[in-house]
Coordinates of C-alpha atoms in Angstrom, one line a residue:
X1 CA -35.9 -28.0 -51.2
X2 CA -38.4 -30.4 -53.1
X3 CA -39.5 -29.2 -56.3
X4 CA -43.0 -28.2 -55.3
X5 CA -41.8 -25.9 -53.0
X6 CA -39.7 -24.6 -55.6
X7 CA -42.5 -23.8 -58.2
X8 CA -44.7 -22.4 -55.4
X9 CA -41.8 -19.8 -54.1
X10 CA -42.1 -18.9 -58.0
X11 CA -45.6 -18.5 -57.8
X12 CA -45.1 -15.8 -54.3
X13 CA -42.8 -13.9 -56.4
X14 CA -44.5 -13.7 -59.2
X15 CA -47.8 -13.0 -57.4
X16 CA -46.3 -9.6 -55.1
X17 CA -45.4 -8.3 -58.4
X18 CA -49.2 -7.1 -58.7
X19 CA -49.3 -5.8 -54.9
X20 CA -51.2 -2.7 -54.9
X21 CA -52.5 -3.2 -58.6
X22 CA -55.4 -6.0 -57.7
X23 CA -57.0 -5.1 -54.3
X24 CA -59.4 -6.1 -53.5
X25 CA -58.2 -9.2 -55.3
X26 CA -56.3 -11.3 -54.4
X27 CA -52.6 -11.5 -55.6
X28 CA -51.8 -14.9 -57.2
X29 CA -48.6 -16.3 -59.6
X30 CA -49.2 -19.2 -61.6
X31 CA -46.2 -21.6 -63.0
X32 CA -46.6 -24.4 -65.5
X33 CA -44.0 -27.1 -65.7
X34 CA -43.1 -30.1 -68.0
X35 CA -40.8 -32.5 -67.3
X36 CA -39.4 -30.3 -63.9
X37 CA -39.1 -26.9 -66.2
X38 CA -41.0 -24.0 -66.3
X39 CA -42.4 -23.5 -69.9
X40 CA -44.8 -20.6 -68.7
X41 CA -46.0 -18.3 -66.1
X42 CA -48.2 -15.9 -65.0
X43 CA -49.5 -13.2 -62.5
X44 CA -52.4 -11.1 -61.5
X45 CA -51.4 -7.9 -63.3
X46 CA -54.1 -5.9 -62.6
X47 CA -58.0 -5.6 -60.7
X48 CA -60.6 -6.6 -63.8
X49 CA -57.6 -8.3 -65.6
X50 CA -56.8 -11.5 -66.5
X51 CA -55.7 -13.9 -63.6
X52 CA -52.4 -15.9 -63.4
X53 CA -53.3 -18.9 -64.7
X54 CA -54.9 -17.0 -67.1
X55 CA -51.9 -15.7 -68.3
X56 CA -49.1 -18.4 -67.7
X57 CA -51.6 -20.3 -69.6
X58 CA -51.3 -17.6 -72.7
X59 CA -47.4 -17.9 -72.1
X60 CA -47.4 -21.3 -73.6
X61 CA -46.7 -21.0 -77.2
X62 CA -47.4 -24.7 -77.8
X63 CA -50.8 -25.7 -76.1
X64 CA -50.5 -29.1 -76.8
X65 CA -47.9 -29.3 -73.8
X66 CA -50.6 -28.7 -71.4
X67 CA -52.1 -32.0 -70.7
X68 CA -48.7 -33.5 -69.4
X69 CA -47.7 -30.6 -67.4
X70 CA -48.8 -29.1 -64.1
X71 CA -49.9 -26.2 -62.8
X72 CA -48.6 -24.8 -59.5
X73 CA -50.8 -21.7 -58.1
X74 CA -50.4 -19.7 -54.8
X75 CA -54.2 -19.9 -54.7
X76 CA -57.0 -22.0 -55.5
X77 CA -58.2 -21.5 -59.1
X78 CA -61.2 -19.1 -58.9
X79 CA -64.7 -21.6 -59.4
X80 CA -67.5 -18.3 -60.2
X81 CA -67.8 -16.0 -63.0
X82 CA -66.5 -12.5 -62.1
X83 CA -64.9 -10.1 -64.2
X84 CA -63.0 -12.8 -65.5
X85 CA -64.4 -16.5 -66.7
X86 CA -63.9 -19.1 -63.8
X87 CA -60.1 -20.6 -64.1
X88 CA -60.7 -23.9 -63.1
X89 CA -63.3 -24.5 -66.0
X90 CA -60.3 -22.9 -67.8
X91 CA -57.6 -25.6 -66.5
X92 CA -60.0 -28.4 -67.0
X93 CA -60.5 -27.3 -70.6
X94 CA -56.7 -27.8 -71.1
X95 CA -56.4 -30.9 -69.6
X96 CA -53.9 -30.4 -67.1
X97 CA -52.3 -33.8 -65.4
X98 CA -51.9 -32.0 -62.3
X99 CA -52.4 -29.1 -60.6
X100 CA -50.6 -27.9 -57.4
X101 CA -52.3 -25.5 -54.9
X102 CA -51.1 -23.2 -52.2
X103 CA -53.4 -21.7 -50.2
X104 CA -57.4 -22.6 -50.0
X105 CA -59.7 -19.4 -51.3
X106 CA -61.5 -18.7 -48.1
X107 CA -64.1 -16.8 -50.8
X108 CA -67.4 -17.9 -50.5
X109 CA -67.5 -18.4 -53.8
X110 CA -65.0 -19.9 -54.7
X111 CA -63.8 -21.7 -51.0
X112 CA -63.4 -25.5 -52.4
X113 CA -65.4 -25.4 -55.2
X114 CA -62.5 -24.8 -57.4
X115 CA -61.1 -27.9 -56.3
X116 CA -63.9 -30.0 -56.6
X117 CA -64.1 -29.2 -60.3
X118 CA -61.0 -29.9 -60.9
X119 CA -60.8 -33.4 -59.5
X120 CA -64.3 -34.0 -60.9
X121 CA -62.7 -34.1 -64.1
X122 CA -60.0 -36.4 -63.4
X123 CA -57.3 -33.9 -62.5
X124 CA -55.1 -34.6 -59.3
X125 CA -55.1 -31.8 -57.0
X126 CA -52.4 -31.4 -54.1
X127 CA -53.1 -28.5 -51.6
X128 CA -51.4 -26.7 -49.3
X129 CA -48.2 -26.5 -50.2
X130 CA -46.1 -23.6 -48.7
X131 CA -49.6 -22.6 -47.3
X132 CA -48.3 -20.7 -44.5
X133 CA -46.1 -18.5 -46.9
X134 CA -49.5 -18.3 -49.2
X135 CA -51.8 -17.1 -46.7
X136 CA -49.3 -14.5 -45.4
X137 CA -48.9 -12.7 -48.6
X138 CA -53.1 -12.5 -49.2
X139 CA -53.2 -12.1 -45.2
X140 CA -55.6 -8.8 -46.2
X141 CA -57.7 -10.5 -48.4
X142 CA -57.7 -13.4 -46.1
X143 CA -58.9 -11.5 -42.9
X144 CA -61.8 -9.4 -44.8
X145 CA -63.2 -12.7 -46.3
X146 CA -63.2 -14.8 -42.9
X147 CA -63.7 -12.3 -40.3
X148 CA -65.9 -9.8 -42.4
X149 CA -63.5 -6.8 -41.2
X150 CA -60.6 -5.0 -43.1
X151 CA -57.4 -6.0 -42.0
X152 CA -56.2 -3.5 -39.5
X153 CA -52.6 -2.2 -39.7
X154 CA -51.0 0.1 -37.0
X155 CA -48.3 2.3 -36.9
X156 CA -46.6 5.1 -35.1
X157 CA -43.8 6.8 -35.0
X158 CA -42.4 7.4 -30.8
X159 CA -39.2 9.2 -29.0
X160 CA -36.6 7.0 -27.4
X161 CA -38.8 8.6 -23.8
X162 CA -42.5 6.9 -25.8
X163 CA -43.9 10.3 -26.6
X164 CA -45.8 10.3 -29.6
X165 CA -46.2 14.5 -30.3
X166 CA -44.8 17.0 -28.2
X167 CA -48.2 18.7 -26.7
X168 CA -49.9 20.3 -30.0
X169 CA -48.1 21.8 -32.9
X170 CA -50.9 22.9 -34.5
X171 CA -50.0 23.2 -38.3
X172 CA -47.0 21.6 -38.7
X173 CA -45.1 18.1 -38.0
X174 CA -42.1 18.0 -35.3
X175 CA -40.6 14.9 -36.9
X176 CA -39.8 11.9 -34.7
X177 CA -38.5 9.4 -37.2
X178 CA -35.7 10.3 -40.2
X179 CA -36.6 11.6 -43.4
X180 CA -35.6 8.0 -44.8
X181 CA -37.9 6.5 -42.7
X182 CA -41.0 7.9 -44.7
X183 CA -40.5 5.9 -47.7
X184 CA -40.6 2.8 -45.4
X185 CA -44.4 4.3 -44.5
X186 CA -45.5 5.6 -47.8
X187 CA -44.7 1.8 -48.6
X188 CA -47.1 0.7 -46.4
X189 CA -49.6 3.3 -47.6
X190 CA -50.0 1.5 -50.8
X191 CA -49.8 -1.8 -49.6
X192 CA -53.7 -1.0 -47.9
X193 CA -56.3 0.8 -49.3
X194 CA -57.5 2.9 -46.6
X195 CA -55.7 5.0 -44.0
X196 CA -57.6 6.6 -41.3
X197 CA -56.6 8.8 -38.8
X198 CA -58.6 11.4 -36.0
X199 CA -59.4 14.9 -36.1
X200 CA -56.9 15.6 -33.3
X201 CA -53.8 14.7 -35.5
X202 CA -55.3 16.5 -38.6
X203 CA -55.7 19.7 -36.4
X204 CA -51.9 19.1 -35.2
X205 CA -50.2 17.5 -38.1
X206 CA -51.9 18.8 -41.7
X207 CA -51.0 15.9 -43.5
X208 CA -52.1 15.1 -47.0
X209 CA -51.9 10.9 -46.1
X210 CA -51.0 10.5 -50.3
X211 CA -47.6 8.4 -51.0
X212 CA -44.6 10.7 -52.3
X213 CA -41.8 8.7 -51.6
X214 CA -42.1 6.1 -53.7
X215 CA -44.6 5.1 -57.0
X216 CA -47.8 3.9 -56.3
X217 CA -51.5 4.0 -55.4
X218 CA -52.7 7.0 -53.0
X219 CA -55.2 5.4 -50.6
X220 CA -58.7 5.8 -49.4
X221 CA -58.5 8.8 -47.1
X222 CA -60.8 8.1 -43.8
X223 CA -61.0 10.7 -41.1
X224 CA -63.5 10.6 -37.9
X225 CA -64.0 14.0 -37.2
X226 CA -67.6 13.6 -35.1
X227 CA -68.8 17.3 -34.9
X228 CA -67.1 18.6 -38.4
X229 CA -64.8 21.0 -36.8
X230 CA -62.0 20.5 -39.3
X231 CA -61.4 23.4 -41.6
X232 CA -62.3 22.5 -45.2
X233 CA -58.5 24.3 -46.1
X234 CA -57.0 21.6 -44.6
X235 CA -54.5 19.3 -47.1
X236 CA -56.4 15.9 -45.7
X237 CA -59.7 17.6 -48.3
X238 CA -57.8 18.1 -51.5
X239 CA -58.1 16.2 -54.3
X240 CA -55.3 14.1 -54.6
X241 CA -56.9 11.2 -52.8
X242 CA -60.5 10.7 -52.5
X243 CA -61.8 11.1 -48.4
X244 CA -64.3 9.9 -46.3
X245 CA -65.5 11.8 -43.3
X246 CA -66.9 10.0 -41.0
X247 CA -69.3 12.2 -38.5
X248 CA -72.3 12.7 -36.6
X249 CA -74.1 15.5 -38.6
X250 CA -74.4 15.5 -42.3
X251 CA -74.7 12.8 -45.5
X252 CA -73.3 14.3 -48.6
X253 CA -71.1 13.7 -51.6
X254 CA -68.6 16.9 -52.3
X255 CA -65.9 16.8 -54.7
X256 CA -63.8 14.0 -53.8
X257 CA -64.8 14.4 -50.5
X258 CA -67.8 11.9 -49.1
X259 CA -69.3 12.7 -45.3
X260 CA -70.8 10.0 -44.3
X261 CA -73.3 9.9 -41.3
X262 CA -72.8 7.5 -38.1
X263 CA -74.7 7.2 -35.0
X264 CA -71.6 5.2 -33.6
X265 CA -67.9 6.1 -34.0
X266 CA -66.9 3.0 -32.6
X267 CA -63.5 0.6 -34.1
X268 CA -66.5 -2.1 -34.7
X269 CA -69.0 0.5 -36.3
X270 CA -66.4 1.5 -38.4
X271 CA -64.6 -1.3 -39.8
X272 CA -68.7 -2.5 -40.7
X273 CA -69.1 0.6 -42.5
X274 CA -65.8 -0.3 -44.5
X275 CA -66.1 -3.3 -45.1
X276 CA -69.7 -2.7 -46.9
X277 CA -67.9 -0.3 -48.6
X278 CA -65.0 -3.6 -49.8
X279 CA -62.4 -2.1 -47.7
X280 CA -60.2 -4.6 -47.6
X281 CA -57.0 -2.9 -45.4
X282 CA -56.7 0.4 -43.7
X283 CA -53.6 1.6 -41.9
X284 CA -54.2 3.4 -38.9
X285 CA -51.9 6.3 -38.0
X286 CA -54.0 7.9 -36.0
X287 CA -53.0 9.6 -32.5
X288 CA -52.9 7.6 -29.0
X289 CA -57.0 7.7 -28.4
X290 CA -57.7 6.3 -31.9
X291 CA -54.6 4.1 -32.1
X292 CA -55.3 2.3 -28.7
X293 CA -59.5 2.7 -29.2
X294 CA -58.5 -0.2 -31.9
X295 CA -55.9 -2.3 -29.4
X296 CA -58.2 -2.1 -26.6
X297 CA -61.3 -3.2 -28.7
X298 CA -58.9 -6.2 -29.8
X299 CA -59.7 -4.9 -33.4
X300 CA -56.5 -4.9 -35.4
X301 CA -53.8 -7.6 -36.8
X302 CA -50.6 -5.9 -37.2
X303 CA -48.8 -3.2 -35.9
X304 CA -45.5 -1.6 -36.5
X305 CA -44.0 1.2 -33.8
X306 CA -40.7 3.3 -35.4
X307 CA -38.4 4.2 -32.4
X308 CA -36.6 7.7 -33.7
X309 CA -33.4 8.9 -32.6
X310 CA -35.6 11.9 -30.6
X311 CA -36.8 12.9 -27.5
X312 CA -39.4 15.6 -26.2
X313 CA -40.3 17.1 -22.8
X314 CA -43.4 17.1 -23.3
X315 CA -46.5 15.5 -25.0
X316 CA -48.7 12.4 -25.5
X317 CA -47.7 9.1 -24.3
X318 CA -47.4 6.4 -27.7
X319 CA -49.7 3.3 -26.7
X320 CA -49.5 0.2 -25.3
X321 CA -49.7 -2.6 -27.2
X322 CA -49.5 -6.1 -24.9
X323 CA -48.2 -8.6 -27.4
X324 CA -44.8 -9.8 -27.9
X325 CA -42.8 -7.5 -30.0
X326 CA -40.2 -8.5 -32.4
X327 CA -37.2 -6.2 -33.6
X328 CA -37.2 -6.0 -37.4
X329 CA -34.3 -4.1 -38.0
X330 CA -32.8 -0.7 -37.4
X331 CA -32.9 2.2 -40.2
X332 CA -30.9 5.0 -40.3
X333 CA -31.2 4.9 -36.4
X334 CA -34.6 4.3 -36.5
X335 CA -35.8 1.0 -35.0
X336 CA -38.8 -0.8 -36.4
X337 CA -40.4 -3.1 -34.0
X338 CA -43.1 -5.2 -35.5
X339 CA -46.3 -7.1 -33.2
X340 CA -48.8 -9.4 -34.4
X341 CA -52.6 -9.9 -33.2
X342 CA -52.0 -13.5 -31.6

């Protein structure tokens, strides 16, 4: 492996340390090294935070090292004042000899300008290394910025005969997957920060949509529930999460729970309204109709389908997703096939 590739793997694993902690942020690691070792690093701890060059910088005991190292970041040093000052004035300032880039901030505020004032000042600037790895980790933050959506996860849970309910059990879950499996999911609830899901399965299901399995962030609750039937009793309107109701009828702010009014309940109208909100992610676990309202609309990126250990009689066909599928693994019995938007 050649040594940039090295210090940039450093920089992923230092930067999915902060997953969860920084949306809608990007997540970022920094590395500084001298003479091929690392005498400091750094990572985006936290949204409103210092970034990670920020703090690899602030690692360095003996600043006077700076001007003969280099700097290796997953992502291009941020060009506009935010909540933090820019870091490439900050880089420049220290008088780095070289600085090494992974990924290209596709922010239009930053999107190459961070570059430019590096090499401005003399620094030499390599890009793209391990990009691919790079864009994959900020593949959220990546998708909102460049196609002015949230990035749309899917996932459901189906018996080995692709049921995904068995007809309406109003009020409580008939588990498909393994108890084990829900960590795996609760994962994936705080690695976006919106789940949404229809009436139907909140009538059927009760859930609550908060992560219990593991630590970490509940996320934004979103529910489209067009005529307000839903009882208010229901677990989805408690407060452990705050929840958006998207309907047809009313505009108001109660508790933790905000209806918002929509003329259209369509995937596209949706996503709109959540991205002016800075949604950045939302997992859909939704039913059939609002899982496949998404596929057929072409709206989503990703989408993971359990395979439990079950079968029912009866109930409601899983959808259909027509990209290739690949197997990640199998889980206590469950399987986990995974498909990407192509």
């Amino acid at each position: 492996m050649h040594s940039h590739e090295k210090y940039m793997h450093r920089c992923l694993q230092l930067a999915k340390i902060g997953q969860s902690k920084v949306a809608p942020n990007p997540m970022v690691g920094a590395v500084i090294v001298l003479d091929d070792k690392i005498i400091g690093e750094g990572y985006h701890q936290e949204l409103g935070q210092a970034h990670a060059e920020v703090n690899a910088i602030n690692s360095v005991t003996d600043k006077s090292l700076l001007k003969d190292a280099t700097i290796y970041v997953s992502l291009e040093p941020c060009a506009h004042f935010g909540k933090t000052p820019p870091c490439a004035n900050l880089i420049v300032e220290h008088r780095f000899k070289k600085v090494i880039i992974g990924s290209r901030d596709p922010h239009s505020e930053v999107d190459g300008k961070g570059i430019k004032i590096l090499q401005e000042n003399g620094i030499e600037v390599l890009s793209a290394v391990l990009q691919k790895e790079c864009d994959e980790l900020n593949k959220r933050f990546f998708t909102f910025h460049q196609k002015k959506r949230p990035f749309v996860f899917l996932k459901w849970a189906e018996t080995t005969n692709g049921l995904i309910d068995n007809g309406g059990n109003k009020g409580g879950v008939t588990w498909i997957s393994c108890k084990e499996t829900q960590s795996i999911v609760h994962l994936w609830r705080t690695e976006n920060q919106a789940i949404l899901i229809g009436r139907k399965t909140v009538e059927n299901d009760n859930p609550s949509l908060t992560v219990r399995e593991i630590t970490g962030n509940n996320p934004i609750r979103v529910v489209i529930d067009s005529e307000l039937k839903l009882d208010n009793s229901l677990a989805i309107f408690n407060d452990d999460a705050p929840t958006i109701i998207l309907n047809s009828v009313k505009k108001s702010q109660e508790g933790s729970n905000e209806f918002v009014r929509m003329k259209n309940l369509s995937p596209a109208a949706i996503l709109q309204e959540l991205y002016e909100r800075n949604i950045q992610s939302i997992l859909v676990e939704g039913g059939t109709k609002t899982l496949q309202s998404f596929i057929d609309e072409n709206l989503w990126d990703e989408a993971k389908r359990i395979i439990g250990q079950h079968s029912f009689k009866n109930g409601t066909a899983a959808p259909v997703v027509n990209q290739p599928e690949k197997n990640i693994g199998n889980f206590f019995g469950d399987t986990f096939l995974s498909y990407r938007n192509q």
